[in-house]
Coordinates of C-alpha atoms and ligand atoms in Angstrom, one line a residue:
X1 CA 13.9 -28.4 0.3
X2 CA 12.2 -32.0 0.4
X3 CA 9.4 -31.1 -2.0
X4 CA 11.2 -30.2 -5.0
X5 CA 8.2 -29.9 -6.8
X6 CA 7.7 -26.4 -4.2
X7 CA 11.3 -25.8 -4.7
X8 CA 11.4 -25.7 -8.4
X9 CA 8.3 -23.3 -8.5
X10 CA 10.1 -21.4 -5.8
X11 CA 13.4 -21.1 -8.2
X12 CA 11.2 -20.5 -11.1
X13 CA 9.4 -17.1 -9.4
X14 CA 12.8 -16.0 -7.9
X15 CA 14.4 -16.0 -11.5
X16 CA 11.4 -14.3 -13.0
X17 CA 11.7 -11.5 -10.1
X18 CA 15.6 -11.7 -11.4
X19 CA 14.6 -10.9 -14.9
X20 CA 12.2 -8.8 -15.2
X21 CA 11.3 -5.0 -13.7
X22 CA 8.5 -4.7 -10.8
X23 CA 6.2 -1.2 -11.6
X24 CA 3.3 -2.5 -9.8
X25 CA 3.2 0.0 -7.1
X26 CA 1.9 -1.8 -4.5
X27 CA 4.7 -4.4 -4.6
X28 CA 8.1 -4.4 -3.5
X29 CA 11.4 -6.5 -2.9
X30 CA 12.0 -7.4 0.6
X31 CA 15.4 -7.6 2.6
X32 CA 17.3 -11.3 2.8
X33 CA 16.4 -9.9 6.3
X34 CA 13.1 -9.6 6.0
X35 CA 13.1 -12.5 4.0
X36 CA 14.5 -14.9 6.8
X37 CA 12.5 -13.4 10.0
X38 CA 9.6 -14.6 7.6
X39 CA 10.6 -18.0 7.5
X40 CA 11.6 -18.3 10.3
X41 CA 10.5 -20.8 13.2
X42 CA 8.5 -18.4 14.7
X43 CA 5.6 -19.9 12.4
X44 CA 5.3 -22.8 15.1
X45 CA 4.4 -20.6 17.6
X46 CA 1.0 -19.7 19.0
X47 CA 0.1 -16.4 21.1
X48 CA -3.3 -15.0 21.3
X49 CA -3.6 -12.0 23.1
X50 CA -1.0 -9.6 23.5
X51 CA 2.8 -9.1 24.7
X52 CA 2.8 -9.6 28.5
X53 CA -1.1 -10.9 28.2
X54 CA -1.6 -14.1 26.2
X55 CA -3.5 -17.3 26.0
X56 CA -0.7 -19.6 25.6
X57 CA 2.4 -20.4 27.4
X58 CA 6.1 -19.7 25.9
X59 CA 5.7 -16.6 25.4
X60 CA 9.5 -15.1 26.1
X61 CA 10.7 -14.3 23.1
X62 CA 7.6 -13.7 20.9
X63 CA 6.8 -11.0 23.5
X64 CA 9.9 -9.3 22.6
X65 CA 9.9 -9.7 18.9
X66 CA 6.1 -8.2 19.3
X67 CA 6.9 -5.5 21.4
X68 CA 9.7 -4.3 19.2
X69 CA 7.9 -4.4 16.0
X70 CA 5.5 -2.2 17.9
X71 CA 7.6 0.5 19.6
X72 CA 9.4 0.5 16.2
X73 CA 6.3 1.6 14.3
X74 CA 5.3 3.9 16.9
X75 CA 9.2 5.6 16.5
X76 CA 8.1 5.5 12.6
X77 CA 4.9 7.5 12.1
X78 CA 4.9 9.7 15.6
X79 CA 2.3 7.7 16.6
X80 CA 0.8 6.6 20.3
X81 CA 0.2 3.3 19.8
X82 CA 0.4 0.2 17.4
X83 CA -1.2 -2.9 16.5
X84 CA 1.1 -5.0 14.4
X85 CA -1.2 -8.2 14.7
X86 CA -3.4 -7.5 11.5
X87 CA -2.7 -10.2 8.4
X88 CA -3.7 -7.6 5.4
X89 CA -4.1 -3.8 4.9
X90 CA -7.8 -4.9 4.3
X91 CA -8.1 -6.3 8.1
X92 CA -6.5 -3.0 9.0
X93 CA -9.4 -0.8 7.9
X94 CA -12.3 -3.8 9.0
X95 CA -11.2 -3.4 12.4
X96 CA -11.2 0.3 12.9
X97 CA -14.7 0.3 11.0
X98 CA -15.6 -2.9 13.8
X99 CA -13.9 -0.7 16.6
X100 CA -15.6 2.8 15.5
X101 CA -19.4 2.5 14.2
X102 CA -22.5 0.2 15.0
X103 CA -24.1 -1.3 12.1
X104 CA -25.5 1.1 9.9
X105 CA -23.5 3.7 10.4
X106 CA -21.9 6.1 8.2
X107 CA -18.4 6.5 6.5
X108 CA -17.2 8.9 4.4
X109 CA -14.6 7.8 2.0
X110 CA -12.5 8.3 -1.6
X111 CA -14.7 6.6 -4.6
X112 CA -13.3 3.7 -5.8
X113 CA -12.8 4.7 -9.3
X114 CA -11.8 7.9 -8.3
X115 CA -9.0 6.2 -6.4
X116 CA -10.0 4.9 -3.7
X117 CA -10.2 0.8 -2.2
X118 CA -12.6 -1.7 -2.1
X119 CA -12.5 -1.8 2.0
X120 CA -13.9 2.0 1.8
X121 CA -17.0 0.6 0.9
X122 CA -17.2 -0.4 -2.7
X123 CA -20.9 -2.2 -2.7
X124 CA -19.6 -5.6 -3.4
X125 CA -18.2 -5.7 0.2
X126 CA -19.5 -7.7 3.3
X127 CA -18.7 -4.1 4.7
X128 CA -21.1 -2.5 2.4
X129 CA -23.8 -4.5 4.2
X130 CA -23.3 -3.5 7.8
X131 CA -22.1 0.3 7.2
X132 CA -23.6 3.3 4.7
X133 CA -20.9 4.5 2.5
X134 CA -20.9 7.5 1.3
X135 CA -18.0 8.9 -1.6
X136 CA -16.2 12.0 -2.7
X137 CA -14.4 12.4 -5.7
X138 CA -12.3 14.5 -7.5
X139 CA -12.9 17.8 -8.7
X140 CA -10.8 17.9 -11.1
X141 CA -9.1 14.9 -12.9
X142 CA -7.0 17.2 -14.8
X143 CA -5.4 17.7 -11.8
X144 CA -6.5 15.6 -9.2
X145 CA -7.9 18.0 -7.0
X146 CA -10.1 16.5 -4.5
X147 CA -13.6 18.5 -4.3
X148 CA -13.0 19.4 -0.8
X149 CA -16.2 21.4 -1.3
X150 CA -18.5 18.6 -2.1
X151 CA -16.7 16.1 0.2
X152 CA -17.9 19.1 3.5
X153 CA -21.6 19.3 1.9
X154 CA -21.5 15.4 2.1
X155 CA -20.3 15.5 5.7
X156 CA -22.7 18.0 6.3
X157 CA -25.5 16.4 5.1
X158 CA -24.6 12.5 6.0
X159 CA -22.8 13.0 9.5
X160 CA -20.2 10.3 9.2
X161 CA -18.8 8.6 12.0
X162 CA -15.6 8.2 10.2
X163 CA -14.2 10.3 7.3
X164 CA -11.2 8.0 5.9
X165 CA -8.6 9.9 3.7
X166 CA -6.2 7.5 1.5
X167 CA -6.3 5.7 -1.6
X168 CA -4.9 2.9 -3.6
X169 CA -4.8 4.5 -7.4
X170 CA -4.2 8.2 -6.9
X171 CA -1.1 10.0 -7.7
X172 CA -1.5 12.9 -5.7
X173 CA -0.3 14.7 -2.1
X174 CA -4.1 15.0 -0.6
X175 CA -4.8 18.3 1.5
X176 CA -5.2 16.4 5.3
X177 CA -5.5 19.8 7.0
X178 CA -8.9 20.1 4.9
X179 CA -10.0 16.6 6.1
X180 CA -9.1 17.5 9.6
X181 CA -11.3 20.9 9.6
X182 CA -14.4 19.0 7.8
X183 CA -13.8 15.7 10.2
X184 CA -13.8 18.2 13.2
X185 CA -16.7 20.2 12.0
X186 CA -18.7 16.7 11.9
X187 CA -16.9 14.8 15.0
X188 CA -16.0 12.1 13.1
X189 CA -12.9 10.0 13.5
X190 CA -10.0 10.8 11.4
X191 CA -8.8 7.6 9.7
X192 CA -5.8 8.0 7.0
X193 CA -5.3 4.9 4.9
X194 CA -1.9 5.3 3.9
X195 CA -1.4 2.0 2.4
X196 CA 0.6 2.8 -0.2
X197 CA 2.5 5.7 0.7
X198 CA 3.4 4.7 4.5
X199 CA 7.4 4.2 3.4
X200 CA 7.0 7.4 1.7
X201 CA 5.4 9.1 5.3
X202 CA 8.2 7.5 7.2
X203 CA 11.4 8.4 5.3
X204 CA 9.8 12.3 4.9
X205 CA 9.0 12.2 1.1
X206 CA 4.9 12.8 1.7
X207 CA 3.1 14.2 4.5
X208 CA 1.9 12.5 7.8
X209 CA -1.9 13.0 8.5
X210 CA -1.1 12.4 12.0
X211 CA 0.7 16.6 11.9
X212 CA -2.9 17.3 11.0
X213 CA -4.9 15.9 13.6
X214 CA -5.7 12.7 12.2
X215 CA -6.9 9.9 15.3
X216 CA -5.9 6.6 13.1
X217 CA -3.7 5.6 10.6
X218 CA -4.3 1.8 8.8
X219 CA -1.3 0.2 6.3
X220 CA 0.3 -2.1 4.7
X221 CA 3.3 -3.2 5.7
X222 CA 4.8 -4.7 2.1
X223 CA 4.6 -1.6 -0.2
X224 CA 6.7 1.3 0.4
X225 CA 7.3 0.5 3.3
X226 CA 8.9 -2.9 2.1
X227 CA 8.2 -5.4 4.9
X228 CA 6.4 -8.4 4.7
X229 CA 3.2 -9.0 3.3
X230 CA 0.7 -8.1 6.1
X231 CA -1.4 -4.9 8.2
X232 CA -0.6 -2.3 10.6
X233 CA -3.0 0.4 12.6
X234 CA -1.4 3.2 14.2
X235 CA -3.7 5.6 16.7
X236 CA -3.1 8.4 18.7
X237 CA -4.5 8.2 22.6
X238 CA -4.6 6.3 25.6
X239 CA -2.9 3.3 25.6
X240 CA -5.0 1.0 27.7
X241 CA -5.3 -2.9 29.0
X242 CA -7.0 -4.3 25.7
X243 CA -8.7 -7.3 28.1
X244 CA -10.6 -4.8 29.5
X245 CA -14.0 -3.2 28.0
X246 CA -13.5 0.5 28.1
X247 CA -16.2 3.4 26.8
X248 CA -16.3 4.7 23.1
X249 CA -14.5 7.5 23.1
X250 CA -11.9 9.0 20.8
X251 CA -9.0 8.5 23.4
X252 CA -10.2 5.3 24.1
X253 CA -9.5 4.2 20.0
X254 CA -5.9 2.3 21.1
X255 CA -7.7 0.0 22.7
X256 CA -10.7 0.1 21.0
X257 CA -8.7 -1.4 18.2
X258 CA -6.7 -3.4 20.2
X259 CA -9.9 -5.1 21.6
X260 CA -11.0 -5.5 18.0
X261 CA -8.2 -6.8 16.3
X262 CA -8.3 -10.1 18.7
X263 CA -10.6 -11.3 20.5
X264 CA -13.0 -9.4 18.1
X265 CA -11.7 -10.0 15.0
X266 CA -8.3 -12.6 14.6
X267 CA -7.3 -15.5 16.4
X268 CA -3.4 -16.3 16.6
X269 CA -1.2 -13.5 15.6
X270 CA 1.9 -14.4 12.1
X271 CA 4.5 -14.0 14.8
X272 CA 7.2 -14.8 11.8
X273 CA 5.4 -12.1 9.9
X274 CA 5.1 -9.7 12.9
X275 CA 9.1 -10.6 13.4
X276 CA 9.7 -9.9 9.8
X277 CA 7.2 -6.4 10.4
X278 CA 10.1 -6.1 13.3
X279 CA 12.8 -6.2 11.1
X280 CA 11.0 -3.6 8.4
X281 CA 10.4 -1.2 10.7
X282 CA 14.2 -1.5 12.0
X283 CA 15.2 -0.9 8.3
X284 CA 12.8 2.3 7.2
X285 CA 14.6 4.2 10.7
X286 CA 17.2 3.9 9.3
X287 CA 18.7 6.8 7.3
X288 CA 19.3 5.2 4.3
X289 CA 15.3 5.0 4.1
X290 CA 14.8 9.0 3.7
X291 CA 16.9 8.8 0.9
X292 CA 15.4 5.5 -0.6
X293 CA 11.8 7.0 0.0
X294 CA 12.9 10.9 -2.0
X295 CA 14.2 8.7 -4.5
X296 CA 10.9 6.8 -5.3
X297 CA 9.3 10.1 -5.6
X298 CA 12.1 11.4 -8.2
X299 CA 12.1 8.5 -10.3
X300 CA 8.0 8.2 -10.6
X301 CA 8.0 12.0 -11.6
X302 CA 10.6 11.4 -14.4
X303 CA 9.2 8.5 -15.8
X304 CA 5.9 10.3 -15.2
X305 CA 7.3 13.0 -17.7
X306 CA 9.0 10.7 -19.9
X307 CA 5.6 8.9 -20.4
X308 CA 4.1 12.5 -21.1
X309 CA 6.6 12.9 -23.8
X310 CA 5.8 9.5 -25.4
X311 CA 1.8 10.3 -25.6
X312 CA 1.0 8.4 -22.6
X313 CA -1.9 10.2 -21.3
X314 CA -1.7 10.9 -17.4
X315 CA -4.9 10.6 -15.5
X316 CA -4.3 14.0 -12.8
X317 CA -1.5 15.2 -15.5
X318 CA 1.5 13.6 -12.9
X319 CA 2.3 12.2 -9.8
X320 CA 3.3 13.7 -6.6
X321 CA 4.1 10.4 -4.9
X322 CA 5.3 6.8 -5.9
X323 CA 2.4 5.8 -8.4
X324 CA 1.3 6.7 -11.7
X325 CA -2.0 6.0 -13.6
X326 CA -2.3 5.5 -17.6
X327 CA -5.1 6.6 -19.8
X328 CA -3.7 4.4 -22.7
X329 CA -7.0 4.0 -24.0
X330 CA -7.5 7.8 -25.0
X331 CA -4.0 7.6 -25.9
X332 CA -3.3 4.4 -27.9
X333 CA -6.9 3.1 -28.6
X334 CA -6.1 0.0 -26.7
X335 CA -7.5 -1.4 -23.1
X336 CA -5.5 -1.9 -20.0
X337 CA -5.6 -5.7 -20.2
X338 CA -3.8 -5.3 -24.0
X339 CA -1.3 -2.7 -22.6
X340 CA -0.6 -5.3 -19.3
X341 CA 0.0 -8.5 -21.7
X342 CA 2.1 -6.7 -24.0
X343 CA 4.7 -5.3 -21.4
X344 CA 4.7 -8.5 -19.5
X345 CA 5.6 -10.0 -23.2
X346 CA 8.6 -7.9 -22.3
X347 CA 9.4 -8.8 -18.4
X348 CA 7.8 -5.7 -17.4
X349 CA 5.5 -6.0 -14.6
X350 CA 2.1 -3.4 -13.8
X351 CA -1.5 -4.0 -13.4
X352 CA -4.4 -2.9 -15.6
X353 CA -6.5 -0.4 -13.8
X354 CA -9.8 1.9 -13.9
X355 CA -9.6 5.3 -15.0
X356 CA -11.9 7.6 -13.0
X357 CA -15.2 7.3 -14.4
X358 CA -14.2 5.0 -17.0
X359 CA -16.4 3.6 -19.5
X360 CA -14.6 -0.1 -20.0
X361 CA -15.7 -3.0 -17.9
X362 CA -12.8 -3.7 -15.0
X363 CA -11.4 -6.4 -16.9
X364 CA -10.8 -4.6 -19.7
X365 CA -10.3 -1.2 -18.4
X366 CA -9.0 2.2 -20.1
X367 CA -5.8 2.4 -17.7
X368 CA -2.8 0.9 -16.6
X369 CA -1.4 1.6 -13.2
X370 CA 2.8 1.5 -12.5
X371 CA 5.2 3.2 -10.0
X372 CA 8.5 3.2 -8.9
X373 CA 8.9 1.3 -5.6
X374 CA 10.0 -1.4 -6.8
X375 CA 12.6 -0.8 -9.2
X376 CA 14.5 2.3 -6.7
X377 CA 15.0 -0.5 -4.2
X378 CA 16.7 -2.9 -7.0
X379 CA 18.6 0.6 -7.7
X380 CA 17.5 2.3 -10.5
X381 CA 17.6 5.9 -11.1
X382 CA 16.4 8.8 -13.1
X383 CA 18.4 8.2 -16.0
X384 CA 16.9 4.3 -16.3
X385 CA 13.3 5.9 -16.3
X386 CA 13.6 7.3 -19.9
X387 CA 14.6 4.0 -21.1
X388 CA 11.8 2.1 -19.5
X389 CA 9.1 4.9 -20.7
X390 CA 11.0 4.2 -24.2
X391 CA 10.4 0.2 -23.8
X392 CA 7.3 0.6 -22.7
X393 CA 5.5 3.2 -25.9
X394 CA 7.9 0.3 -28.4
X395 CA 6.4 -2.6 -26.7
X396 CA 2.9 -0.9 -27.0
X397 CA 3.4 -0.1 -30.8
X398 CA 4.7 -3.3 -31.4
X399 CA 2.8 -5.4 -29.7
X400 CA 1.8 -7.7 -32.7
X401 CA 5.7 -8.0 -34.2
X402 CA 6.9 -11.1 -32.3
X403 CA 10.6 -10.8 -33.6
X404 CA 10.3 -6.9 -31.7
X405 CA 8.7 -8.2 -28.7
X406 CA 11.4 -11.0 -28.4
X407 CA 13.9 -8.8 -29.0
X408 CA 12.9 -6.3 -26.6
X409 CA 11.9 -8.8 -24.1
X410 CA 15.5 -9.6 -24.4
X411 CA 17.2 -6.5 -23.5
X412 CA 15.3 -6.0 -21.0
X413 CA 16.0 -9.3 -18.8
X414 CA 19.7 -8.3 -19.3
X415 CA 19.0 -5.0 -18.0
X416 CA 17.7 -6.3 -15.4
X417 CA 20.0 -9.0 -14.2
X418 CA 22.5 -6.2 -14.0
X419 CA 19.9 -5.3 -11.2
X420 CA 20.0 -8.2 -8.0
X421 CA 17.2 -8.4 -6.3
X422 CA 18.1 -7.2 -2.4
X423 CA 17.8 -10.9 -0.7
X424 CA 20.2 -12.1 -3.7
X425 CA 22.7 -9.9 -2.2
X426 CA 25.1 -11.1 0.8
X427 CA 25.1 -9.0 3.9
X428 CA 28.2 -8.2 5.7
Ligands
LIG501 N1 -4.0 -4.7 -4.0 C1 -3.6 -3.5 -3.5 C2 -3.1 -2.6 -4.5 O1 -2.5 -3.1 -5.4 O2 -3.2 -1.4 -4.4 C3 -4.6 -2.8 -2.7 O3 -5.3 -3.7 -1.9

């Protein structure tokens, strides 16, 4: 590369990936694959509209690429239809919202501090001014139960248009066959954001809302289910010709969607990202994916347990999926921000994060939030997860002994250089 001043931040962030260990949840290491399809020339190339109908000439081969990624992700989650063409999981859940209600309309979704996202309505979203948002919350944070029974009273009472299931900070299984019988009960749309488990859906480790009835499902595409960075919306129904203005109907929501994602919404679609969606879709069918995907599940419960045994308070006691979350201010008398600088002092990677309810300002919060995506695909087991929750509780406690947090910092890079990261590796 030309621009060596690119290239040496480049080097720089691909050696720190080297040496340290990934636990934010939400992140991932992609394929040398998925990797190249990203930068790949495909990035010259505009194409508004979609494969078969587009705005722009030249369309042969992004038409395939496009059309793959999409069967692909239909294959993946059972689903009757895909758009691939969102740029964020955040896009994702603005266009079903844009495809679904009229201004003013009502949503029922997960409460941000009880673990849901700031596209389900948290009041500092543009969405907050067009749509009423209305939240349920756990029952229990003990154990994570949702309070299915206040979450019907609430449909009940506000008639949402769409009831959205799906978090980004909750490590439980939620109970979809309740959401279908309250979403049915109120003719809403069912919309699962699955965000951060959809790797998990689609290699069988955690359920898929759409065996329960659900109309919609929005993602990511770079978490579990390790593609690039970018959206996805999957729907069940009638596939129709998204230049075409159809009625607002629930079988009508493929291309509802479609209609919204562009012209509505988008211009040109990432075809390099949508080719590298391509290639992440081809990877998680395969079978090696089931196994990756149960793996991410054993390794967050063991560490989840190892943490236990170290004092690490657990908000919801556990995890059922990839993702854990931290009270390490009930249990250490510290904030999330302290906890976050210490273990990055040590090369290990997670983000401070809310507790339900919590009483610390978001900057300084009571929890830390980690999982184990990241670190199964670099290869680690159950047997590496004691020794991270045992670097982790030392890095806390000696957080103000430099020669320590050296030392530790130390082991850990060579730990995790024993570790490539997947696009250091040379496919056969
Ligand atoms: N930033 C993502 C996460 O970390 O969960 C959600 O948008």
């Amino acid at each position: 590369m030309l621009d060596t001043t690119i290239a040496d931040l480049i080097q720089k962030e691909t050696q720190r990936q080297r040496e340290g260990l990934e636990l934010i949840p939400s992140e991932n290491y992609v394929s040398r694959d998925v990797l190249e399809a990203m930068g790949s020339i495909f990035t010259n190339k505009y194409s508004e509209g979609y494969p078969g109908r587009r705005y722009y000439g030249g369309q042969e081969f992004t038409d395939q690429v496009e059309m793959l990624a999409i069967e692909r992700a239909k294959q993946l989650f059972g689903a009757d239809h895909a758009n691939v063409q969102p740029h964020s999981g955040a896009q994702a859940n603005e266009a079903v919202y844009h495809a679904w209600l009229e201004p003013g309309d009502t949503v029922l979704a997960m409460d941000l501090s009880h673990g849901g996202h700031l596209t389900h309505g948290h009041p500092v979203t543009v969405l907050a001014r067009q749509y009423n948002f209305v939240r349920y919350r756990m029952k229990d944070v003990a154990t994570g139960e949702i309070d299915y029974d206040a979450l019907r009273e609430l449909a009940l009472k506000h008639k949402p248009k769409i009831l959205l299931a799906g978090f980004s900070a909750y490590p439980r299984e939620l109970d979809y066959a309740k959401f279908a019988a309250i979403g049915q009960e109120v003719g809403a749309l069912l919309v699962a954001d699955m965000a951060h488990i959809a790797g998990l859906i689609v290699g069988g480790a955690a359920k898929n809302p759409f065996d329960y009835g659900f109309h919609v499902i929005t993602s990511t595409t770079h978490k579990t289910l390790r593609g690039p960075r970018g959206g996805l919306i999957l729907s069940k129904g009638i596939v129709g010709n998204p230049l075409k203005k159809v009625a607002k109907t629930i079988e009508n929501i493929p291309t509802l969607i479609d209609r919204t994602v562009f012209p509505g919404m988008q211009g040109g679609p990432l075809m390099h990202v949508i080719a590298a969606k391509a290639v992440a879709f081809g990877e998680a069918l395969r079978p090696e994916f089931k196994t990756y995907a149960a793996q991410v599940v054993r390794n967050a419960k063991v560490l989840a347990s190892e943490l236990q045994r170290l004092d690490f308070a657990l908000v919801t006691g556990g995890t059922d999926n990839h993702l854990i979350l931290a009270d390490v201010h009930t249990s250490f008398g510290i904030d999330g921000a302290v906890a976050e600088k210490a273990l990055d002092a040590i090369n290990l990677t997670l983000n401070k994060n809310a507790i339900p309810d919590d009483t610390l300002p978001p900057f300084t919060p009571s929890g830390i939030r980690l999982g184990t995506p990241a670190l199964t695909t670099r290869g680690l087991k159950e047997t590496d997860m004691k020794q991270l929750a045992e670097w982790m509780r030392a890095a806390l406690d000696c957080r103000d002994d430099g020669a320590t947090i050296s030392a530790l910092q130390k082991e850990v890079k060579q730990f995790a250089l024993r570790y490539p990261l997947p696009s250091d590796r040379i496919d056969k």
